[in-house]
Coordinates of C-alpha atoms in Angstrom, one line a residue:
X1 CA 44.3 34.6 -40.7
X2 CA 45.5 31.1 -40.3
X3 CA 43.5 28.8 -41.5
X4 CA 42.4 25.4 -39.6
X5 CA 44.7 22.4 -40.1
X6 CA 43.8 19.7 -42.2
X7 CA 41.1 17.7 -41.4
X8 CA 40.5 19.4 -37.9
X9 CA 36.9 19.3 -38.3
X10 CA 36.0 15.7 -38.4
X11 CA 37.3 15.5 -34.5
X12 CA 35.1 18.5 -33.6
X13 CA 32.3 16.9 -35.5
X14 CA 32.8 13.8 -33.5
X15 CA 33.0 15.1 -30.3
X16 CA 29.7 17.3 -31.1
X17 CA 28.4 14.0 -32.0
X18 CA 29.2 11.9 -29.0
X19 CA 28.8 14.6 -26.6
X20 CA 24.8 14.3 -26.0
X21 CA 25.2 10.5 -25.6
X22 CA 27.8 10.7 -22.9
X23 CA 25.6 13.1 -20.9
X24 CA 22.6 10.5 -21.6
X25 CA 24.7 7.8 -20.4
X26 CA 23.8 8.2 -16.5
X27 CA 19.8 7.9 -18.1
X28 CA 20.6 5.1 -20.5
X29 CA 22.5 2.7 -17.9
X30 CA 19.6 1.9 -16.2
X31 CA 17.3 1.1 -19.3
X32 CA 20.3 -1.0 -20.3
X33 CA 19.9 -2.7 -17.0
X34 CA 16.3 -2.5 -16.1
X35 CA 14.9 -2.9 -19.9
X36 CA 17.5 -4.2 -22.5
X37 CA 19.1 -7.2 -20.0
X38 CA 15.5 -8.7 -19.4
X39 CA 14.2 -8.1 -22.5
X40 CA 16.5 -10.3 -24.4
X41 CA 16.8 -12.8 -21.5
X42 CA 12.8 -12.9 -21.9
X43 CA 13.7 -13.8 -25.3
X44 CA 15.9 -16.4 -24.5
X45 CA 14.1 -17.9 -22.0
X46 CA 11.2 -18.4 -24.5
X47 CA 13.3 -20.8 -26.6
X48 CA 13.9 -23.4 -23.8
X49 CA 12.2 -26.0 -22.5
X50 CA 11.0 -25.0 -19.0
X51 CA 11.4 -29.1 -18.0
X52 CA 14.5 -29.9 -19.4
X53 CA 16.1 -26.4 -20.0
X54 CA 17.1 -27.7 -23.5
X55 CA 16.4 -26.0 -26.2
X56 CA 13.1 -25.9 -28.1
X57 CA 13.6 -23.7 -31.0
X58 CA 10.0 -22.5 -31.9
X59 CA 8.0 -25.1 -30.0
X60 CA 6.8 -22.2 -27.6
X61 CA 6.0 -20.2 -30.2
X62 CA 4.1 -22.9 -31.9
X63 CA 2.0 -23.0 -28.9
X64 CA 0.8 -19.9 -28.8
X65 CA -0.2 -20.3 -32.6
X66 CA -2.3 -23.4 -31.9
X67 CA -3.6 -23.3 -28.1
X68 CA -7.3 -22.3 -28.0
X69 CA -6.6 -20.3 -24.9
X70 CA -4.5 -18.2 -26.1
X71 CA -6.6 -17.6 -29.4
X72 CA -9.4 -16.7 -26.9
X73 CA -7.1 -14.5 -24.3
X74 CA -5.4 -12.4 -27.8
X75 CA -9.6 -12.0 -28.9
X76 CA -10.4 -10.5 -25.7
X77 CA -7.2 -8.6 -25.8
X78 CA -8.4 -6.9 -28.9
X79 CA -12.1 -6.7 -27.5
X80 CA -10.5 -4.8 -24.5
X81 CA -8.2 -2.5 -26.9
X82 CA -11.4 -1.4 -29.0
X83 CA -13.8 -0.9 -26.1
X84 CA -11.4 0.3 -23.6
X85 CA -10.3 2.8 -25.7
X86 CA -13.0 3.8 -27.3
X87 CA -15.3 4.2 -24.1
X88 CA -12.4 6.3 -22.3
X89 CA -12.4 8.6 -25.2
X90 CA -16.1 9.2 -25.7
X91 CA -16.6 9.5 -21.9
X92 CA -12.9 11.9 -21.2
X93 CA -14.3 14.0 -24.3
X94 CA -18.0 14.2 -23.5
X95 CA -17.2 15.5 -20.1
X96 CA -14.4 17.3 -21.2
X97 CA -16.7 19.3 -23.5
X98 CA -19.6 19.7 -21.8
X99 CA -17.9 20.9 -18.4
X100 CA -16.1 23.2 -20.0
X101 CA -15.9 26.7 -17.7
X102 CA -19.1 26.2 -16.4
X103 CA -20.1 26.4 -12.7
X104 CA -20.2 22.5 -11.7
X105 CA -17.0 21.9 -13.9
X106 CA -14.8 20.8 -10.8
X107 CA -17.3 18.8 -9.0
X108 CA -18.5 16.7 -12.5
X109 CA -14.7 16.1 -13.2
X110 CA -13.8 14.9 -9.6
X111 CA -16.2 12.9 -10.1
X112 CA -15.2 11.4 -13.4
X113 CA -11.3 11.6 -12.2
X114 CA -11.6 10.3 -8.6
X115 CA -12.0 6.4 -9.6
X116 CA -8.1 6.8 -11.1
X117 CA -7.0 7.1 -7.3
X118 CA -8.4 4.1 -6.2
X119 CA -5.7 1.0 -7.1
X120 CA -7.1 -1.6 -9.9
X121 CA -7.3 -4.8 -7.5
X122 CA -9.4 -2.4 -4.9
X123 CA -11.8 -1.1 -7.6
X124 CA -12.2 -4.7 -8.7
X125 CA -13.3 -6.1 -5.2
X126 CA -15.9 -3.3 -5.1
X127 CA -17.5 -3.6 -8.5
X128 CA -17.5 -8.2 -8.4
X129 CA -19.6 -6.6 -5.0
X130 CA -21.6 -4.9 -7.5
X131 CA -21.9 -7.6 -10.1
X132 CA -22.5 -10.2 -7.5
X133 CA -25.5 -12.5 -8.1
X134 CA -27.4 -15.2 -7.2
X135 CA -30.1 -17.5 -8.4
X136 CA -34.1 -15.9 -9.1
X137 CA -35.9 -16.4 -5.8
X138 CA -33.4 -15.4 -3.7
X139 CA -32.4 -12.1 -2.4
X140 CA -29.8 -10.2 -4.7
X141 CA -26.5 -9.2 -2.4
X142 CA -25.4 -7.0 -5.4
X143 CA -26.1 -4.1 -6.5
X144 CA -26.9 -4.1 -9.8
X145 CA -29.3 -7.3 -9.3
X146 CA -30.6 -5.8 -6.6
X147 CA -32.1 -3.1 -8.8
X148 CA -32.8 -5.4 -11.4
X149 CA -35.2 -7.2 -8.8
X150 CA -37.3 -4.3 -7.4
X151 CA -37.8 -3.5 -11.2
X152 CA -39.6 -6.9 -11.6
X153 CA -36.5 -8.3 -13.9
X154 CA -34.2 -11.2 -13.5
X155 CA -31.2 -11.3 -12.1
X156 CA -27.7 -11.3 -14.7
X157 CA -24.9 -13.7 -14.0
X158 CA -22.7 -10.8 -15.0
X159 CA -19.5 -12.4 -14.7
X160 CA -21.1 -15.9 -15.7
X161 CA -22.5 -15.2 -18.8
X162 CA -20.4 -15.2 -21.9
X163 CA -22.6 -12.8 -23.6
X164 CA -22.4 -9.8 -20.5
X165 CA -18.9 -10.7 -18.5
X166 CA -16.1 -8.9 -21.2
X167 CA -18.0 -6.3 -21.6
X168 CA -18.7 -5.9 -17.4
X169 CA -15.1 -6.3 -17.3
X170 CA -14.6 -3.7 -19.7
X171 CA -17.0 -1.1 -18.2
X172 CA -15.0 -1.6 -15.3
X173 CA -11.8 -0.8 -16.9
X174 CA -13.5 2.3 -18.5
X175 CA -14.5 3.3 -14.9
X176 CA -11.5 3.5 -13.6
X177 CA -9.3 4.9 -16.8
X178 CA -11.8 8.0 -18.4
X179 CA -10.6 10.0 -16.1
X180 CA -7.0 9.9 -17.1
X181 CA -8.2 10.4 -20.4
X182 CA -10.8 13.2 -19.4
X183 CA -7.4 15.2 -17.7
X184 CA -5.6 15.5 -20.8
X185 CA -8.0 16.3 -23.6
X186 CA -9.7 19.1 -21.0
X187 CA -6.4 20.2 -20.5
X188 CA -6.1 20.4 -24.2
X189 CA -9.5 21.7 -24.8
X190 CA -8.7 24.9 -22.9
X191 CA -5.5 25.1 -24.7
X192 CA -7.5 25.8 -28.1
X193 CA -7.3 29.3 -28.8
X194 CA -10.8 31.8 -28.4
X195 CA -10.3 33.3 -31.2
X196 CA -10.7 30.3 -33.8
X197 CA -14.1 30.0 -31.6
X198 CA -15.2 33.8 -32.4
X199 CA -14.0 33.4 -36.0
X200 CA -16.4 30.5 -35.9
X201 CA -19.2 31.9 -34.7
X202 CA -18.6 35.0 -37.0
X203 CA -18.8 32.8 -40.0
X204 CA -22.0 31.6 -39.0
X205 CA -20.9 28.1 -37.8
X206 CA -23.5 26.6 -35.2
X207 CA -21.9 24.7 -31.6
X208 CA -21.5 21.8 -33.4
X209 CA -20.2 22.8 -36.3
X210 CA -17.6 24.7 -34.5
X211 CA -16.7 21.6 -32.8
X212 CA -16.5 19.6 -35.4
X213 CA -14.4 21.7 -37.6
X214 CA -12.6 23.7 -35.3
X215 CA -12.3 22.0 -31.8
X216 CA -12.2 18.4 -33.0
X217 CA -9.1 18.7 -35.2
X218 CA -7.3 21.3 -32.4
X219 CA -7.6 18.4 -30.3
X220 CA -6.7 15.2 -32.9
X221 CA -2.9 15.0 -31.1
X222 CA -4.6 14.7 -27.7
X223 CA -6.9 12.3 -29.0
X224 CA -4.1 10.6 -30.2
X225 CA -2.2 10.2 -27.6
X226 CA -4.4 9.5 -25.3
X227 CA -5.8 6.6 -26.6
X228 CA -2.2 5.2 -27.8
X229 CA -1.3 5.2 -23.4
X230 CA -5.3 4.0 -22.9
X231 CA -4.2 1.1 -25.5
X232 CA -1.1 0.3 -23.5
X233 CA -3.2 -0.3 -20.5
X234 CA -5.6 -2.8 -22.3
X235 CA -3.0 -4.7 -23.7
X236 CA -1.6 -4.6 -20.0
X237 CA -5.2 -5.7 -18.6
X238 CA -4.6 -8.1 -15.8
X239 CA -5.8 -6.8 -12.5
X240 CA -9.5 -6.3 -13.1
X241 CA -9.4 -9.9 -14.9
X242 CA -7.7 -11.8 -12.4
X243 CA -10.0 -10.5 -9.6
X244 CA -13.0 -10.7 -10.9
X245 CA -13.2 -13.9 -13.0
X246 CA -9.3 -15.3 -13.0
X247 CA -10.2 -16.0 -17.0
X248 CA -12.9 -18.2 -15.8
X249 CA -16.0 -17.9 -18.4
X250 CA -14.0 -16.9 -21.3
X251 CA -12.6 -13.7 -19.8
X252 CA -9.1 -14.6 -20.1
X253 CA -6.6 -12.1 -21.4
X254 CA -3.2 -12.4 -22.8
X255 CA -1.4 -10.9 -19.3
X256 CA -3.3 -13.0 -17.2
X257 CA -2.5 -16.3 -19.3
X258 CA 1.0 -15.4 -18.7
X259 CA 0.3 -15.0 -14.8
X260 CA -1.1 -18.8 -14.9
X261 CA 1.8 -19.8 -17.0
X262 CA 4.9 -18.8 -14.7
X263 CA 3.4 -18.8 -11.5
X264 CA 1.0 -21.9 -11.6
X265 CA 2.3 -24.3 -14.5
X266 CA 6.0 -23.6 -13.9
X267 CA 6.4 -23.3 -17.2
X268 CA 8.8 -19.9 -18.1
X269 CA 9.4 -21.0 -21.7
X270 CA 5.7 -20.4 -22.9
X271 CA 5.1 -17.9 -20.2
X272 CA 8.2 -16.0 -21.9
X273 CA 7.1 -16.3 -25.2
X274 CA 3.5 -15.1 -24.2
X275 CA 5.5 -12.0 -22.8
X276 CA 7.2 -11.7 -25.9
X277 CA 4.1 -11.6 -27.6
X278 CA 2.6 -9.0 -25.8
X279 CA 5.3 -6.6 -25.9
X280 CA 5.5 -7.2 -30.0
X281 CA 1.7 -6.0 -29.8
X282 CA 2.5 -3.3 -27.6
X283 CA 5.2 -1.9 -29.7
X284 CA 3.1 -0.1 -32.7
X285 CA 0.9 1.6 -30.5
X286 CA 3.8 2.8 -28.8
X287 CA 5.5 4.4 -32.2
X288 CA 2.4 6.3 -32.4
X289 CA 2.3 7.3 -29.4
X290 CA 6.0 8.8 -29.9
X291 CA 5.0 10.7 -33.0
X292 CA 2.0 12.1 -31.9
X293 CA 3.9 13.1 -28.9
X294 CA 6.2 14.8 -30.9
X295 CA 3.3 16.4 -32.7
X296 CA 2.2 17.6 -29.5
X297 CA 5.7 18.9 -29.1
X298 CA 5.9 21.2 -32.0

């Protein structure tokens, strides 16, 4: 048999190499385009002077270390990131779990589930309805107040009040987001195999011992992803923000600082370093994200 000439691999190996890449090309043009082109012309843009267009170096950045507004808007940020997340995943789980194959499951997760269809800026309009408010001694227009009042309480300046308007902002967030999360980790709650459950109960393990040591870590990659892509979307919080308050009160957040930035102060050199700074946050939760996906995956 003759053998291969000399070196004949390395081409093949090449080719086997660039192969995948040229058939991703189509895919990766538009990233390239849509992603990579204004990401580093975000980048660039943050190290001008919006005025002048000169260059400014840092100065930007040096704003967004020293501004009190943006120290408040990065604390809500993270106030939104804990709560959000951890109130979609304690609501998508509770329900997940406790609706699981019974006779009302359908109905109790439409219900949890149908607040995701209505579009942020909507669901804000109806709950600043809810949270609405006005002075003791005359009558409550919202909701919530309203209640308040017949039970012989006082009214709440929900969106006022710096000790109550985060966290109503936050609830509303969780409202419309659990049942994202409650769709994937019943999807993966079904997904855990009867048997382990039988084993379970066979050993003796009680219903919450066989959720804690058998359903719980069946569905850690769930868990995990979901609230990585419920993380996203409180770094992203802008909508519910800028309806309701505007980051009036001490509600602002990082996007909606931005927003006021660009579109209010003219000023694209801070407002681009603000979005530079929120994709630099976004980025680790995003690397998780990818490896638990690929956890998933396997």
């Amino acid at each position: 048999m003759a053998g291969r000439p000399a070196g004949g691999g390395a081409p093949h190996r090449l080719h086997r190499r660039l192969l995948p890449w040229l058939w991703l090309a189509p895919a990766l043009a538009p990233v390239g385009v849509f992603l990579a082109w204004p990401l580093a012309n975000t980048v660039w843009l943050s190290l001008r002077d919006a005025g002048s267009g000169a260059w400014a170096g840092i100065d930007n950045y040096r704003y967004l270390a020293t501004s009190a507004e943006v120290h408040t808007a990065l604390r809500n940020n993270l106030l939104w990131l804990a709560l959000l997340t951890g109130g979609c995943l304690a609501v998508g789980l509770l329900v997940a779990v406790l609706t699981d194959r019974v006779r009302y499951e359908a109905v109790a997760k439409a219900a949890v589930v149908l607040p995701t269809a209505i579009p942020f800026v909507a669901g804000a309009v109806i709950w600043r309805f809810m949270y609405q408010y006005r002075p003791p001694g005359l009558p409550q227009t919202g909701t919530l107040n309203a209640v308040l009042t017949a039970a012989g309480a006082a009214p709440v300046a929900w969106l006022v009040d710096t000790r109550t308007n985060n966290a109503a902002l936050i609830a509303v967030g969780v409202w419309m987001t659990a049942g994202f999360a409650t769709v994937i980790l019943s999807a993966a709650l079904k997904a855990v195999p009867a048997e382990l459950h039988e084993a379970a109960r066979i050993d003796g393990a009680g219903p919450w011992q066989a959720f804690r040591h058998v359903t719980l870590p069946q569905l850690r990659p769930a868990v995990v992803v979901t609230a990585t892509l419920v993380a996203v979307s409180a770094f992203k919080a802008f909508d519910i923000v800028y309806v309701m308050t505007n980051g009036n009160y001490r509600t602002d957040v990082i996007a909606n600082l931005m927003y006021r930035q660009l579109f209010v102060d003219q000023d694209y050199g801070r407002a681009s370093a603000i979005a530079v700074l929120l994709t630099l946050l976004a980025v680790p939760v995003l690397l998780v994200n990818a490896r638990a996906t690929r956890r998933v995956g396997r």
